[in-house]
Backbone as ProteinMPNN parsed JSONL, in Angstrom:
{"seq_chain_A": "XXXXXXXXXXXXXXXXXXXXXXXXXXXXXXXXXXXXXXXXXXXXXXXXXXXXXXXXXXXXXXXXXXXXXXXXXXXXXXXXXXXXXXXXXXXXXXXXXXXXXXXXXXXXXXXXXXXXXXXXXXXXXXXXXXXXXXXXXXXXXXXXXXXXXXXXXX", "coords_chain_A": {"N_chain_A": [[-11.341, 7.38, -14.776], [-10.412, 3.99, -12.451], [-8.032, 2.084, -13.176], [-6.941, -1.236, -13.427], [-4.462, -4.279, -13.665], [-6.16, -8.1, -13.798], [-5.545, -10.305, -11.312], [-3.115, -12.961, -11.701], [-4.251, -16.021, -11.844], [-4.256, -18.498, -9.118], [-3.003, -21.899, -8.774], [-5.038, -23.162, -8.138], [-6.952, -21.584, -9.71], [-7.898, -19.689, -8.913], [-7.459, -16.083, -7.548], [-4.081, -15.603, -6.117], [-3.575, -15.082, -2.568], [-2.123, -12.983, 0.161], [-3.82, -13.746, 3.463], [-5.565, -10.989, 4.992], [-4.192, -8.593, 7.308], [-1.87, -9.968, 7.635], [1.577, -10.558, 8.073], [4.139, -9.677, 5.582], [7.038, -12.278, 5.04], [9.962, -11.628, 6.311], [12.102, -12.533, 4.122], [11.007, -12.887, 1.706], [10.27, -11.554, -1.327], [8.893, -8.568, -1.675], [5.613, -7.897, -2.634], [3.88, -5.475, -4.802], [0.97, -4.938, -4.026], [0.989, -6.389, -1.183], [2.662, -4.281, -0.698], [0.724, -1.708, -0.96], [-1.34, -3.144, 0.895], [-0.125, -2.854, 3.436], [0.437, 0.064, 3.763], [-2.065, 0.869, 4.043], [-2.959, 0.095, 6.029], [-1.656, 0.615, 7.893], [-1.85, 3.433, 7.852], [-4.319, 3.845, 9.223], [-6.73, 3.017, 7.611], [-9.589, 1.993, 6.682], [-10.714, -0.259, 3.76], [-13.385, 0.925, 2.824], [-12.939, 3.287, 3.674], [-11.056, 4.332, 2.038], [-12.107, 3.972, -0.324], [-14.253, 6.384, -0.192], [-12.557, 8.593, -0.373], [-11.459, 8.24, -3.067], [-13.237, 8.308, -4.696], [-15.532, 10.561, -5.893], [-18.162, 10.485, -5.872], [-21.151, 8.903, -4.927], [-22.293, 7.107, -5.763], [-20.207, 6.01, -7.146], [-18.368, 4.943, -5.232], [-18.884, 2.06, -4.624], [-17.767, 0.193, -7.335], [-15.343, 1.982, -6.396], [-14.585, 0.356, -4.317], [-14.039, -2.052, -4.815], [-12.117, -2.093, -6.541], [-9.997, -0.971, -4.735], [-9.625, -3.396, -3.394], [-9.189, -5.535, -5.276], [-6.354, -4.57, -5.573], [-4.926, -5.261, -3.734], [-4.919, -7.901, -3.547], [-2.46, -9.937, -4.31], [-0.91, -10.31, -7.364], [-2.324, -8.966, -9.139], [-2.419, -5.531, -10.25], [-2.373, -2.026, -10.552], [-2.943, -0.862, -13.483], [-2.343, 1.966, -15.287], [-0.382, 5.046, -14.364], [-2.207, 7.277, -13.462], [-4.303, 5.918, -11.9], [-2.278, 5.47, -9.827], [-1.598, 7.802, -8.626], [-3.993, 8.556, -7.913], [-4.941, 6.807, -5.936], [-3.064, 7.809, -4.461], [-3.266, 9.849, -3.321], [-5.152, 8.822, -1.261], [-4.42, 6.989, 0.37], [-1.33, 6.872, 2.051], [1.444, 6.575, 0.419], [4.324, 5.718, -1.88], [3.731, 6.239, -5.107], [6.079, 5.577, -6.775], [7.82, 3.507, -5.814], [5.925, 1.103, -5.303], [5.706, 0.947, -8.015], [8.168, 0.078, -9.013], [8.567, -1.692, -7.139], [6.407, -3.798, -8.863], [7.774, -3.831, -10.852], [10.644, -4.059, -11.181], [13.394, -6.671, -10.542], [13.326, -8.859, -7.294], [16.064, -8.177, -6.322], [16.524, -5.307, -6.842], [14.659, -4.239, -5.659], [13.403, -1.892, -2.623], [14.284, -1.157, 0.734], [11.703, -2.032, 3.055], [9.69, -2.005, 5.491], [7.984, -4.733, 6.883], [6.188, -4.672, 8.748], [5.17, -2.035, 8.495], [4.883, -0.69, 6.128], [6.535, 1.136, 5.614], [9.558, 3.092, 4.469], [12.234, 4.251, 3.173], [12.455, 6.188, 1.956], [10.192, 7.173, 2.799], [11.144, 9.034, 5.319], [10.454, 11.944, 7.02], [8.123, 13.567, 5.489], [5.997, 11.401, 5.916], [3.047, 11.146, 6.599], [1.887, 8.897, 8.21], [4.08, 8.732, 9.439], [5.574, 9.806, 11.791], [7.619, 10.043, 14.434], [10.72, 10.51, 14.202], [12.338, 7.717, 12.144], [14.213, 4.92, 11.821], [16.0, 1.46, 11.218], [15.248, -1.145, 12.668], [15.557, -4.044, 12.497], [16.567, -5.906, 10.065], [14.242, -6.335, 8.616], [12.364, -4.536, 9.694], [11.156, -1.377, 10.975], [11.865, 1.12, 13.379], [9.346, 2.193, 14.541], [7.926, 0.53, 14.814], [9.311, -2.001, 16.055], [9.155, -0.776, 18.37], [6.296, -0.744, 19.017], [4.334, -2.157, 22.186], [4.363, -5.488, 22.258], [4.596, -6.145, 19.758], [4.739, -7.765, 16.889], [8.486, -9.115, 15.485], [8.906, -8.774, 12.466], [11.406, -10.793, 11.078]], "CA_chain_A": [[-11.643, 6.014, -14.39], [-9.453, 3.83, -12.507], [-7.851, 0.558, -13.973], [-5.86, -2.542, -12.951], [-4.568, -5.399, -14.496], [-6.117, -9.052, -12.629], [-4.105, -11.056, -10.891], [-3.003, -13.699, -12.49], [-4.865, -17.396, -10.815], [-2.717, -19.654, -8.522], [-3.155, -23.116, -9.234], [-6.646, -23.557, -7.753], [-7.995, -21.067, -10.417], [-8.277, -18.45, -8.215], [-6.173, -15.169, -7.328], [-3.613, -16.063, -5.055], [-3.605, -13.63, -1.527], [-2.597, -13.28, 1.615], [-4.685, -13.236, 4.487], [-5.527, -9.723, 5.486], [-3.752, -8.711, 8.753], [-0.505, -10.766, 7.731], [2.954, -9.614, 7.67], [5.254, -10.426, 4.791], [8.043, -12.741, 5.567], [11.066, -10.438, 5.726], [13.074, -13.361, 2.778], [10.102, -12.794, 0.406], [9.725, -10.171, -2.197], [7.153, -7.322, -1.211], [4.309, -7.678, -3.657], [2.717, -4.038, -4.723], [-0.748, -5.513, -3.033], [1.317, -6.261, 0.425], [3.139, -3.173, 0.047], [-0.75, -0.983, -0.681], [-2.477, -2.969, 1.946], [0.54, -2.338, 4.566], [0.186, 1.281, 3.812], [-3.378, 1.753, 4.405], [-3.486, -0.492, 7.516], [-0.671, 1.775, 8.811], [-2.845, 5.007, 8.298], [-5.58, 3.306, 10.141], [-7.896, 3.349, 6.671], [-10.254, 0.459, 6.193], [-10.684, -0.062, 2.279], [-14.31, 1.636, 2.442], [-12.671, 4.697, 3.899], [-9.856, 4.553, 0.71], [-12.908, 4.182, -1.546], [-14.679, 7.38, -0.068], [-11.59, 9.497, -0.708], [-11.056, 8.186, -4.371], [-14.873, 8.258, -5.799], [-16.612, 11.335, -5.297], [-20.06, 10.754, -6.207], [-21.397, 7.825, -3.718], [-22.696, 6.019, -7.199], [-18.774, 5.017, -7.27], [-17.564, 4.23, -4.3], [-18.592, 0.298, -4.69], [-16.475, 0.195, -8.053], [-13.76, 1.73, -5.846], [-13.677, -0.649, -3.103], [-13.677, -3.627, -5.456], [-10.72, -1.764, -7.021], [-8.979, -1.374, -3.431], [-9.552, -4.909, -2.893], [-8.341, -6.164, -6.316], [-5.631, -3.857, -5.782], [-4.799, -5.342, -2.333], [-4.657, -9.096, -3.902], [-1.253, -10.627, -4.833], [-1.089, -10.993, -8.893], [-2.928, -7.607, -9.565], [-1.374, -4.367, -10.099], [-2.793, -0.861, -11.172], [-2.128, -0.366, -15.26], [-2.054, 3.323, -15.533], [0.512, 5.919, -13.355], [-3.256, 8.057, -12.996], [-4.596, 4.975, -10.8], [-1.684, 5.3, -8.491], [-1.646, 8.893, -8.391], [-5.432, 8.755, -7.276], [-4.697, 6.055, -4.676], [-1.708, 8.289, -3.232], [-3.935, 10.704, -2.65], [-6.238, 8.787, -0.259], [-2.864, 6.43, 1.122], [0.051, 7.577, 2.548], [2.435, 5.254, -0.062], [4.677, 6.189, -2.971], [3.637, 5.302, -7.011], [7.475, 5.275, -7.445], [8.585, 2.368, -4.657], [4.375, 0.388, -5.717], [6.082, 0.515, -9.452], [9.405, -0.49, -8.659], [8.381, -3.534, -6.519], [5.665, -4.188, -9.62], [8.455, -3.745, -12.527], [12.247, -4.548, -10.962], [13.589, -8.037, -9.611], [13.808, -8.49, -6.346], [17.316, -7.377, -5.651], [16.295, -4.604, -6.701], [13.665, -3.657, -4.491], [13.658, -0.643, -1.722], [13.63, -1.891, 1.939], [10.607, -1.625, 3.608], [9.191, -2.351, 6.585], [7.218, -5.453, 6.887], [4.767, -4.215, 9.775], [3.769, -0.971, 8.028], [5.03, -0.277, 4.782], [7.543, 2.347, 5.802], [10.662, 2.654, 3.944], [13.61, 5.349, 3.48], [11.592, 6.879, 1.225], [8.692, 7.884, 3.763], [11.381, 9.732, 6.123], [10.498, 13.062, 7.1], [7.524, 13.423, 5.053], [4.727, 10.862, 5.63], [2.074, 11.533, 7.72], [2.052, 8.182, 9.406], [5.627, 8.329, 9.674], [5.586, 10.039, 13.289], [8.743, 10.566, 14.862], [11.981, 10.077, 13.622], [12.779, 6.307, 12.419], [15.386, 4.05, 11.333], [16.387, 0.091, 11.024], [15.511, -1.718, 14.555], [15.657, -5.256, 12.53], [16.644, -5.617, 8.343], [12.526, -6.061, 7.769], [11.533, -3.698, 10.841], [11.537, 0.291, 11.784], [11.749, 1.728, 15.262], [8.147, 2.602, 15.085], [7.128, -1.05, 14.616], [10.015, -2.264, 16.845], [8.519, -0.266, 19.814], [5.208, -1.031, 19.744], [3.787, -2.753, 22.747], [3.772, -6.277, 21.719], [4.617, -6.435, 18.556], [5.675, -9.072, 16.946], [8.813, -8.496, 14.367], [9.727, -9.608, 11.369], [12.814, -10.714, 11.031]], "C_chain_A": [[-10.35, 5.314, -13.979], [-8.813, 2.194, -13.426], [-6.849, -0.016, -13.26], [-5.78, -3.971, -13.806], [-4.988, -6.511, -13.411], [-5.055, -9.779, -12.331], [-4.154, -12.644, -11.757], [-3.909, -15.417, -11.334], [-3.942, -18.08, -10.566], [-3.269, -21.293, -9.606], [-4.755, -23.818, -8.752], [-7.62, -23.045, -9.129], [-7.732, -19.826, -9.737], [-7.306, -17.563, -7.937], [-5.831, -15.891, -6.248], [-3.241, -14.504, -3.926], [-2.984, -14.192, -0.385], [-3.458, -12.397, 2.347], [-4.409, -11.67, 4.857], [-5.202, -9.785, 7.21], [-2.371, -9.677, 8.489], [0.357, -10.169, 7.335], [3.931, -10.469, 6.665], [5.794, -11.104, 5.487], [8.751, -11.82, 5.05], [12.403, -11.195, 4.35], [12.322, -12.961, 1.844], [10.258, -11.918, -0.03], [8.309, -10.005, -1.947], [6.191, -7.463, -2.131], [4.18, -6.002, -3.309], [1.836, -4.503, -3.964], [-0.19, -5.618, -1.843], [1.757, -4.901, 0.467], [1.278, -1.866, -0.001], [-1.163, -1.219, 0.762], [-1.524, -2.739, 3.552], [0.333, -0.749, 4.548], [-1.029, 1.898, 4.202], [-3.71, 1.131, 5.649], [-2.669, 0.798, 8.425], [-1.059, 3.045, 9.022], [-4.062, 5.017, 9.078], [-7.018, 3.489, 9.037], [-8.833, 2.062, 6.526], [-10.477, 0.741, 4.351], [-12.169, 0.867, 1.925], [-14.132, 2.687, 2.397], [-11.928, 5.379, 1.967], [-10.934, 4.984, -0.416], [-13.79, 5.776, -1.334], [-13.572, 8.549, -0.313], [-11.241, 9.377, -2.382], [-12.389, 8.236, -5.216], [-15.843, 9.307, -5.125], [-17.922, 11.409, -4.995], [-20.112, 8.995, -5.394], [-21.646, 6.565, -4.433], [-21.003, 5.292, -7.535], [-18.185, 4.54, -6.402], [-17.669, 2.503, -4.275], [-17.998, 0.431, -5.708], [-15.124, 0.84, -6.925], [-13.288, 0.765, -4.879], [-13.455, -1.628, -3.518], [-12.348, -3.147, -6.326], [-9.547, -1.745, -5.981], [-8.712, -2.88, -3.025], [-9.156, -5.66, -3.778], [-6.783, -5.82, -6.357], [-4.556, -4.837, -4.835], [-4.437, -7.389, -2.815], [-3.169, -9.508, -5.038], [-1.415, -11.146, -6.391], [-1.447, -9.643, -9.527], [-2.06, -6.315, -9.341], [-1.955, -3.007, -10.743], [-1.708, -0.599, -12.799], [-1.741, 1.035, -15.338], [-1.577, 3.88, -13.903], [-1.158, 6.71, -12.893], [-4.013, 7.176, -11.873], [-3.775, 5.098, -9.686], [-1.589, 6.694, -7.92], [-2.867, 9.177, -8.109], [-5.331, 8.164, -6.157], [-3.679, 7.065, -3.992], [-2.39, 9.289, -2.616], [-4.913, 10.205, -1.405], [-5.188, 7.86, 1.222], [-1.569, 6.877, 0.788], [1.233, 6.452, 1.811], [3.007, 6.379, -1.321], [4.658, 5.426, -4.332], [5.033, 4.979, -6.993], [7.763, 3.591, -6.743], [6.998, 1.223, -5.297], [5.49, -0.052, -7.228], [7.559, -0.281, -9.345], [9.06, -1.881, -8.212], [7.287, -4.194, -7.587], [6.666, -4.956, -11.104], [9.643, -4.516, -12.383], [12.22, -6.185, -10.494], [13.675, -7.628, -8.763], [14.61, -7.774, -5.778], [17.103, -6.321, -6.005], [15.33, -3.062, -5.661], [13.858, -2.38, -3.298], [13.392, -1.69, -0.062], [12.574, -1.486, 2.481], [9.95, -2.668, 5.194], [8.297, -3.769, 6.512], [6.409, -5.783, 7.76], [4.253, -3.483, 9.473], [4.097, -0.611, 6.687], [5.829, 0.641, 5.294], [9.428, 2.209, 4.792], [11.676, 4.424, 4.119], [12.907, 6.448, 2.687], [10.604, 8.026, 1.681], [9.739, 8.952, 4.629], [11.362, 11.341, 5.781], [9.006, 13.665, 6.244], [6.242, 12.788, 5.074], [3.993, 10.876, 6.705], [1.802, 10.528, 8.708], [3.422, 7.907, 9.862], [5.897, 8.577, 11.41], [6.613, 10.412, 13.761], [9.424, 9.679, 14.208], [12.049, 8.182, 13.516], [14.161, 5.489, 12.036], [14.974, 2.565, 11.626], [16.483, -0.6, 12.292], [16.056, -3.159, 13.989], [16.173, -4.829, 10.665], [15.319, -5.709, 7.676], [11.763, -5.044, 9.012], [11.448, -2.227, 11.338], [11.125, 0.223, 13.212], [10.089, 1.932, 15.254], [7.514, 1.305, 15.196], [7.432, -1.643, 15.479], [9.361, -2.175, 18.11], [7.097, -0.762, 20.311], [5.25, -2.442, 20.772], [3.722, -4.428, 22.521], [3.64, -6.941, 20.692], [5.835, -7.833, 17.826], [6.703, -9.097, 15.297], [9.19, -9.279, 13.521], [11.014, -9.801, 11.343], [13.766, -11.216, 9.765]], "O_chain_A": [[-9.305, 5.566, -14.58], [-9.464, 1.498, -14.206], [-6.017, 0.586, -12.582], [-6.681, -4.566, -14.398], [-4.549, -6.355, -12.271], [-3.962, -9.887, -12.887], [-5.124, -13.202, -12.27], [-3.901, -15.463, -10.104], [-2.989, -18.371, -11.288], [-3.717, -21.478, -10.738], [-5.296, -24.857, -9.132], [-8.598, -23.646, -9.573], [-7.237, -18.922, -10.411], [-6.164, -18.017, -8.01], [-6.567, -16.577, -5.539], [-2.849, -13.383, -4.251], [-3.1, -15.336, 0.053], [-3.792, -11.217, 2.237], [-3.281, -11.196, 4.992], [-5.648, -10.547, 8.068], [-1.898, -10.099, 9.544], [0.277, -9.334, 6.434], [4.374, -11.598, 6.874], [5.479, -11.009, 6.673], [8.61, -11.241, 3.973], [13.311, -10.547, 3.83], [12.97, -12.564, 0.875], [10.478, -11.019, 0.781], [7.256, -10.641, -1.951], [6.059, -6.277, -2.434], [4.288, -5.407, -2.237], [2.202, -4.35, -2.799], [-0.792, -4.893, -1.05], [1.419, -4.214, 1.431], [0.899, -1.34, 1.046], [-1.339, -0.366, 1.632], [-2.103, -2.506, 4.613], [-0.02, -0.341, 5.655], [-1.164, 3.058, 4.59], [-4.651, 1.551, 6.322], [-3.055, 1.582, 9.292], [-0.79, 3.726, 10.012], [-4.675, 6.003, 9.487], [-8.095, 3.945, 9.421], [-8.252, 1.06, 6.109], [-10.381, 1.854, 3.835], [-12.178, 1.496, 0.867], [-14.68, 3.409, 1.564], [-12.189, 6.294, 1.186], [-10.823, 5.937, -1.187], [-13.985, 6.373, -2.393], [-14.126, 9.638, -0.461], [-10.78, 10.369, -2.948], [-12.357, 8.188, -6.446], [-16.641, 9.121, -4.206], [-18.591, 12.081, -4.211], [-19.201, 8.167, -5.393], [-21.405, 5.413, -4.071], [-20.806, 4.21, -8.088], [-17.384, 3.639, -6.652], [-16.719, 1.783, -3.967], [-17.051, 1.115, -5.32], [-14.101, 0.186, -6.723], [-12.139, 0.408, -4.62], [-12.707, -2.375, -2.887], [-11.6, -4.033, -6.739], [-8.449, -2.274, -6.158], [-7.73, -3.342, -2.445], [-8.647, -6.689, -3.335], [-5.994, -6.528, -6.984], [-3.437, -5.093, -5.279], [-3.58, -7.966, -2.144], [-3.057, -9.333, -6.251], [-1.958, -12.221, -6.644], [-0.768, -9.275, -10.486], [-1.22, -6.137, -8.459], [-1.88, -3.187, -11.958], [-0.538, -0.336, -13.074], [-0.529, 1.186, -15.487], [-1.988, 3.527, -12.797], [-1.269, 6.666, -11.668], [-4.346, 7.81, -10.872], [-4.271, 4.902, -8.577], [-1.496, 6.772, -6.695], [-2.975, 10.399, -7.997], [-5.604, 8.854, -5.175], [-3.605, 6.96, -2.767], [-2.149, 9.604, -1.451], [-5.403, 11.038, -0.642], [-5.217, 8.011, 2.443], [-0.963, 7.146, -0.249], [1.82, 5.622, 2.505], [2.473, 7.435, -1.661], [5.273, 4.406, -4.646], [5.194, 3.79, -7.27], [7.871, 2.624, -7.497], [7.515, 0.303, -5.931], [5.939, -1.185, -7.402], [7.656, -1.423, -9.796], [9.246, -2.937, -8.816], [7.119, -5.371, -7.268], [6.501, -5.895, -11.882], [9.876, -5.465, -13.131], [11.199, -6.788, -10.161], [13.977, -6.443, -8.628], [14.334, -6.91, -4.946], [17.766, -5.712, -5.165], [15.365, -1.885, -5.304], [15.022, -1.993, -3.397], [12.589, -2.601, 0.145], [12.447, -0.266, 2.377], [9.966, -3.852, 5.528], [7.675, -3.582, 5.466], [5.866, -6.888, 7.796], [3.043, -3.456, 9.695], [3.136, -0.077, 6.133], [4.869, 1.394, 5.462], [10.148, 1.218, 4.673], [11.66, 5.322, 4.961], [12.971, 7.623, 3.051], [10.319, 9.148, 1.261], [9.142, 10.025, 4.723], [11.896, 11.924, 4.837], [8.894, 14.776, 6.762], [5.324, 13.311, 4.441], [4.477, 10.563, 7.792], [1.521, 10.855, 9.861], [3.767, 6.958, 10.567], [6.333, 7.698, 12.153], [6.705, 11.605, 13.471], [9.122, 8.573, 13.761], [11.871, 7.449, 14.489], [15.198, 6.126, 12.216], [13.891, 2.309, 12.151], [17.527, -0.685, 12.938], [16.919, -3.683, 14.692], [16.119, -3.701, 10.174], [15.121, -5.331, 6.522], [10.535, -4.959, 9.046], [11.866, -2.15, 12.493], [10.36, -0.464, 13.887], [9.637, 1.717, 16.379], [6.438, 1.224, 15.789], [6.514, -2.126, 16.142], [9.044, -3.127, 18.824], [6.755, -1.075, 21.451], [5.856, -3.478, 20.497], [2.535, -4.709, 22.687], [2.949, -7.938, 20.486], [6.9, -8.407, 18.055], [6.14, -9.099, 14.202], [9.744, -10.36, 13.723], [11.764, -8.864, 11.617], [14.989, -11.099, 9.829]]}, "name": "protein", "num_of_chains": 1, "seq": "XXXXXXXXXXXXXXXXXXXXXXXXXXXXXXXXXXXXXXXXXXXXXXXXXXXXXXXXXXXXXXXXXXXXXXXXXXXXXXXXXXXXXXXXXXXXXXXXXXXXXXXXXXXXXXXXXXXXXXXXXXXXXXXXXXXXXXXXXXXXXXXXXXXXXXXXXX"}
């Protein structure tokens, strides 16, 4: 089974999020939940897909997508290392760099991309990684950089 702790409520009451489809600011600290839902946008997964890869039997997949989507909200954070090691299996992300940005201060943090979740971490190795990258901006990789249109963090 998987587990997460909730997020804690802003000042309305309610979890505090951002909008899906938004890019960190590159001053802010990464939330785990921005860095997840950058990782699975970047594999091209929608959260139903994530939940069909982490709940075998079809009777679970709604518990998993309300777990991807709690997961995915700013405040919340997977309790047990077996939760993230189930999620890594369906997104292309690392438990280590998720725990780190969950546990450390900021300055501590790993750089990462703030268009796809990519970091130093992913090179050579991650399946949406693609060709070779590096540092186009201090919040941006070459693969983000390049696209068409894109608009970078800076």
């Amino acid at each position: 089974m998987l587990h997460f702790c909730p997020p804690r409520p802003g000042r309305s009451g309610r979890p505090r999020s951002v909008p899906s489809g938004s890019v960190p600011a590159a001053d802010a600290a990464l939330t785990p939940a921005a860095y997840l839902r950058l990782r699975r946008c970047a594999a091209g997964l929608s959260i139903a897909a994530v939940a069909e890869r982490i709940a075998p039997r079809i009777a679970d997949r709604s518990e998993a997508r309300a777990l991807v989507a709690l997961l995915e909200t700013d405040g919340a954070r997977a309790r047990y290392a077996a939760t993230l090691d189930r999620l890594a299996g369906a997104i292309p992300f690392h438990p280590a760099i998720y725990r780190q940005l969950a546990d450390d201060p900021a300055d501590r943090h790993p750089r990462i991309c703030r268009a796809c979740g990519w970091s130093e971490a992913d090179r050579g190795n991650d399946p949406v990684d693609g060709p070779a990258r590096t540092w186009a901006t201090p919040a941006c990789c070459t693969a983000c950089a390049g696209e068409a249109g894109a608009e970078l963090p800076r």
